[in-house]
């Protein structure tokens, strides 16, 4: 366990002494299962107090006290394991510029067909369920806009957890194909859009603790599309 020793000068109830210490935790493992390893989000701390050698007998009264305040700052986890719960997140609604047609100054074009793939990569050791609520493109010059019509919209997108390789991880991917047979993606491109609007809801561990407390992430784990 992590141990420190901090000398504190003598004080009185009316004039207490203080001592401060700051210690790096680089490379240390923090176990949040409590002293019996059967709890969650519980950090066990033990404080031992002893008088300095050679000062003789020390008399304590009900007016004396010892207060220890411990705080943690700037913690960046290199690796974490446990049950991460079922937090929910919202992405957007947001509008971003779309520059794929920035070289096309004017005009229009017709496409015979088109195909696109949406690839979601999960580097986190937890299942993720996404609901894409909005995916719309617009041409600010013409004032036209069009929403994507595809099974992705509104329906659940289930992305499996990454695989822990004990020192690294293997990502999992979800791929959705959009073509003329299942979407209006070609119509979206023919609009010559210069911005895209989107909104989505994310749910971590939609099925609960199916890993039996073995969710994980590494420092460079991420969920990206």
Short mmCIF file of C-alpha atoms in Angstrom, two decimals:
data_model
loop_
_atom_site.label_atom_id
_atom_site.label_comp_id
_atom_site.label_asym_id
_atom_site.label_seq_id
_atom_site.Cartn_x
_atom_site.Cartn_y
_atom_site.Cartn_z
CA UNK A 1 0.00 0.00 0.00
CA UNK A 2 0.95 3.63 -0.47
CA UNK A 3 2.43 5.04 2.77
CA UNK A 4 3.71 8.47 3.79
CA UNK A 5 5.07 9.89 7.04
CA UNK A 6 4.40 13.55 7.81
CA UNK A 7 5.85 15.25 10.93
CA UNK A 8 3.49 17.74 12.61
CA UNK A 9 4.65 20.28 15.19
CA UNK A 10 2.91 20.59 18.56
CA UNK A 11 -0.17 22.78 18.74
CA UNK A 12 -3.00 23.78 21.05
CA UNK A 13 -6.79 23.92 20.61
CA UNK A 14 -6.56 27.70 20.27
CA UNK A 15 -3.47 27.67 18.07
CA UNK A 16 -3.33 24.42 16.09
CA UNK A 17 -0.30 23.58 14.01
CA UNK A 18 -0.50 22.49 10.39
CA UNK A 19 1.54 20.38 8.03
CA UNK A 20 1.12 19.86 4.32
CA UNK A 21 2.35 17.21 1.94
CA UNK A 22 2.01 16.57 -1.78
CA UNK A 23 2.88 13.17 -3.20
CA UNK A 24 2.91 11.82 -6.77
CA UNK A 25 0.87 8.69 -7.39
CA UNK A 26 2.47 7.76 -10.70
CA UNK A 27 2.46 4.02 -11.21
CA UNK A 28 0.27 3.26 -8.19
CA UNK A 29 -2.87 1.14 -8.31
CA UNK A 30 -5.99 2.48 -6.55
CA UNK A 31 -8.35 -0.25 -5.35
CA UNK A 32 -11.89 1.03 -4.74
CA UNK A 33 -13.30 -2.20 -3.30
CA UNK A 34 -12.74 -1.20 0.34
CA UNK A 35 -10.74 -3.05 3.02
CA UNK A 36 -12.77 -6.25 2.58
CA UNK A 37 -12.65 -6.13 -1.24
CA UNK A 38 -16.45 -6.39 -1.35
CA UNK A 39 -17.55 -2.76 -1.80
CA UNK A 40 -17.65 -0.27 -4.65
CA UNK A 41 -16.28 3.27 -4.94
CA UNK A 42 -14.70 2.90 -1.49
CA UNK A 43 -11.13 3.99 -0.80
CA UNK A 44 -9.70 2.70 2.48
CA UNK A 45 -7.33 4.98 4.41
CA UNK A 46 -5.61 4.22 7.74
CA UNK A 47 -3.98 6.93 9.85
CA UNK A 48 -1.53 6.07 12.62
CA UNK A 49 -0.52 8.79 15.08
CA UNK A 50 2.46 8.60 17.41
CA UNK A 51 4.35 11.13 19.48
CA UNK A 52 7.92 12.03 18.75
CA UNK A 53 10.60 10.15 20.60
CA UNK A 54 12.00 11.67 23.78
CA UNK A 55 9.12 14.01 24.72
CA UNK A 56 7.83 11.93 27.62
CA UNK A 57 4.20 11.44 28.56
CA UNK A 58 1.57 13.18 26.45
CA UNK A 59 -1.75 14.18 28.01
CA UNK A 60 -4.82 14.40 25.76
CA UNK A 61 -8.13 16.03 26.67
CA UNK A 62 -11.51 16.22 24.96
CA UNK A 63 -10.44 19.60 23.58
CA UNK A 64 -7.59 18.13 21.56
CA UNK A 65 -8.12 16.92 18.02
CA UNK A 66 -6.31 15.73 14.94
CA UNK A 67 -7.90 16.48 11.56
CA UNK A 68 -6.55 14.98 8.35
CA UNK A 69 -7.80 16.25 4.99
CA UNK A 70 -6.87 14.25 1.91
CA UNK A 71 -7.60 15.33 -1.64
CA UNK A 72 -6.69 13.96 -5.06
CA UNK A 73 -6.06 16.19 -8.06
CA UNK A 74 -5.07 15.70 -11.67
CA UNK A 75 -5.55 11.93 -11.68
CA UNK A 76 -5.27 10.44 -15.16
CA UNK A 77 -5.91 6.71 -15.23
CA UNK A 78 -3.62 4.55 -17.32
CA UNK A 79 -5.97 1.58 -16.85
CA UNK A 80 -9.24 0.99 -15.01
CA UNK A 81 -11.29 -2.13 -14.37
CA UNK A 82 -14.66 -2.66 -12.68
CA UNK A 83 -18.33 -2.14 -13.40
CA UNK A 84 -18.81 1.25 -15.01
CA UNK A 85 -22.56 1.41 -14.40
CA UNK A 86 -25.10 2.52 -17.00
CA UNK A 87 -24.37 6.20 -17.66
CA UNK A 88 -26.21 7.91 -20.51
CA UNK A 89 -24.78 10.65 -22.71
CA UNK A 90 -26.16 12.97 -25.36
CA UNK A 91 -24.16 14.10 -28.38
CA UNK A 92 -25.46 17.28 -29.94
CA UNK A 93 -27.65 18.52 -31.39
CA UNK A 94 -24.79 20.17 -33.21
CA UNK A 95 -24.03 21.56 -36.65
CA UNK A 96 -20.59 21.27 -38.26
CA UNK A 97 -19.15 22.45 -41.59
CA UNK A 98 -18.89 19.84 -44.33
CA UNK A 99 -15.99 20.48 -46.70
CA UNK A 100 -16.14 17.55 -49.11
CA UNK A 101 -17.54 19.78 -51.87
CA UNK A 102 -15.52 22.90 -51.04
CA UNK A 103 -13.77 22.85 -54.45
CA UNK A 104 -17.10 22.88 -56.31
CA UNK A 105 -17.88 26.57 -56.64
CA UNK A 106 -21.22 26.32 -58.44
CA UNK A 107 -23.42 24.05 -60.50
CA UNK A 108 -25.01 20.70 -59.85
CA UNK A 109 -24.52 17.04 -60.64
CA UNK A 110 -26.52 13.85 -60.82
CA UNK A 111 -25.23 10.59 -59.43
CA UNK A 112 -26.24 7.22 -60.80
CA UNK A 113 -25.58 5.62 -57.43
CA UNK A 114 -23.49 5.98 -54.29
CA UNK A 115 -22.43 3.95 -51.30
CA UNK A 116 -21.21 5.07 -47.90
CA UNK A 117 -20.17 3.24 -44.76
CA UNK A 118 -20.54 4.40 -41.19
CA UNK A 119 -17.95 2.63 -39.02
CA UNK A 120 -18.13 2.91 -35.23
CA UNK A 121 -15.01 1.69 -33.42
CA UNK A 122 -15.15 0.84 -29.72
CA UNK A 123 -11.91 0.71 -27.73
CA UNK A 124 -13.68 0.71 -24.36
CA UNK A 125 -14.35 -2.49 -22.45
CA UNK A 126 -18.08 -1.83 -22.14
CA UNK A 127 -21.00 -2.35 -24.48
CA UNK A 128 -22.51 0.80 -25.97
CA UNK A 129 -25.97 1.35 -27.42
CA UNK A 130 -26.53 4.40 -29.60
CA UNK A 131 -29.69 6.04 -30.89
CA UNK A 132 -29.00 8.43 -33.78
CA UNK A 133 -31.80 10.95 -33.53
CA UNK A 134 -30.80 13.32 -36.33
CA UNK A 135 -28.50 13.30 -39.35
CA UNK A 136 -29.26 16.12 -41.75
CA UNK A 137 -27.22 17.90 -44.39
CA UNK A 138 -27.86 21.33 -45.81
CA UNK A 139 -26.66 23.69 -48.49
CA UNK A 140 -26.50 27.13 -46.93
CA UNK A 141 -26.25 28.79 -50.35
CA UNK A 142 -29.50 27.36 -51.70
CA UNK A 143 -31.21 27.05 -48.33
CA UNK A 144 -32.04 23.40 -49.00
CA UNK A 145 -31.70 20.66 -46.42
CA UNK A 146 -32.41 16.94 -46.33
CA UNK A 147 -32.45 14.31 -43.59
CA UNK A 148 -30.95 10.87 -44.00
CA UNK A 149 -33.50 8.10 -44.39
CA UNK A 150 -31.98 4.86 -43.14
CA UNK A 151 -32.60 2.18 -40.53
CA UNK A 152 -29.89 3.84 -38.41
CA UNK A 153 -32.20 6.69 -37.54
CA UNK A 154 -34.12 6.09 -34.33
CA UNK A 155 -33.24 2.41 -34.05
CA UNK A 156 -30.66 1.07 -31.62
CA UNK A 157 -27.08 0.71 -32.80
CA UNK A 158 -25.39 -1.89 -30.59
CA UNK A 159 -21.59 -1.79 -30.40
CA UNK A 160 -19.88 -4.64 -28.55
CA UNK A 161 -17.16 -4.03 -25.97
CA UNK A 162 -13.46 -4.13 -26.79
CA UNK A 163 -11.32 -7.13 -25.80
CA UNK A 164 -8.76 -6.79 -23.00
CA UNK A 165 -5.38 -8.23 -24.05
CA UNK A 166 -3.72 -7.70 -20.64
CA UNK A 167 -1.57 -4.74 -21.54
CA UNK A 168 -3.48 -3.60 -24.58
CA UNK A 169 -6.88 -3.98 -26.18
CA UNK A 170 -8.52 -5.07 -29.39
CA UNK A 171 -11.23 -2.78 -30.73
CA UNK A 172 -14.60 -3.92 -32.02
CA UNK A 173 -16.41 -2.30 -34.92
CA UNK A 174 -19.96 -1.75 -36.09
CA UNK A 175 -20.46 -1.04 -39.79
CA UNK A 176 -23.58 0.29 -41.49
CA UNK A 177 -23.78 0.51 -45.28
CA UNK A 178 -25.87 3.21 -46.94
CA UNK A 179 -26.69 2.82 -50.62
CA UNK A 180 -29.54 3.40 -53.06
CA UNK A 181 -31.30 0.25 -51.92
CA UNK A 182 -31.67 1.22 -48.27
CA UNK A 183 -31.32 4.99 -48.05
CA UNK A 184 -31.53 8.35 -49.78
CA UNK A 185 -27.78 8.91 -49.48
CA UNK A 186 -27.38 9.78 -53.17
CA UNK A 187 -29.98 12.54 -52.81
CA UNK A 188 -28.01 13.94 -49.88
CA UNK A 189 -24.86 14.17 -51.99
CA UNK A 190 -26.68 15.77 -54.93
CA UNK A 191 -27.67 18.59 -52.59
CA UNK A 192 -23.95 19.58 -52.53
CA UNK A 193 -24.15 20.10 -48.76
CA UNK A 194 -21.74 22.33 -46.88
CA UNK A 195 -22.86 21.52 -43.35
CA UNK A 196 -24.18 18.57 -41.37
CA UNK A 197 -26.40 18.52 -38.29
CA UNK A 198 -26.54 15.55 -35.94
CA UNK A 199 -27.80 14.39 -32.56
CA UNK A 200 -27.44 11.07 -30.78
CA UNK A 201 -28.01 9.43 -27.40
CA UNK A 202 -25.57 6.89 -25.95
CA UNK A 203 -26.14 4.29 -23.24
CA UNK A 204 -23.24 2.41 -21.64
CA UNK A 205 -23.85 -1.19 -20.57
CA UNK A 206 -27.47 -1.36 -21.78
CA UNK A 207 -27.75 -4.94 -20.47
CA UNK A 208 -26.25 -4.16 -17.06
CA UNK A 209 -23.24 -5.83 -15.44
CA UNK A 210 -22.90 -8.72 -17.88
CA UNK A 211 -19.08 -8.66 -17.51
CA UNK A 212 -19.32 -9.41 -13.77
CA UNK A 213 -17.30 -6.31 -12.86
CA UNK A 214 -14.77 -6.61 -15.67
CA UNK A 215 -15.48 -3.49 -17.72
CA UNK A 216 -12.19 -1.77 -18.56
CA UNK A 217 -10.50 1.07 -20.35
CA UNK A 218 -6.95 2.06 -21.15
CA UNK A 219 -5.56 5.58 -21.40
CA UNK A 220 -5.96 5.55 -25.18
CA UNK A 221 -9.34 3.79 -25.28
CA UNK A 222 -11.97 5.70 -27.21
CA UNK A 223 -15.28 5.39 -29.01
CA UNK A 224 -15.18 6.97 -32.44
CA UNK A 225 -17.13 7.04 -35.67
#
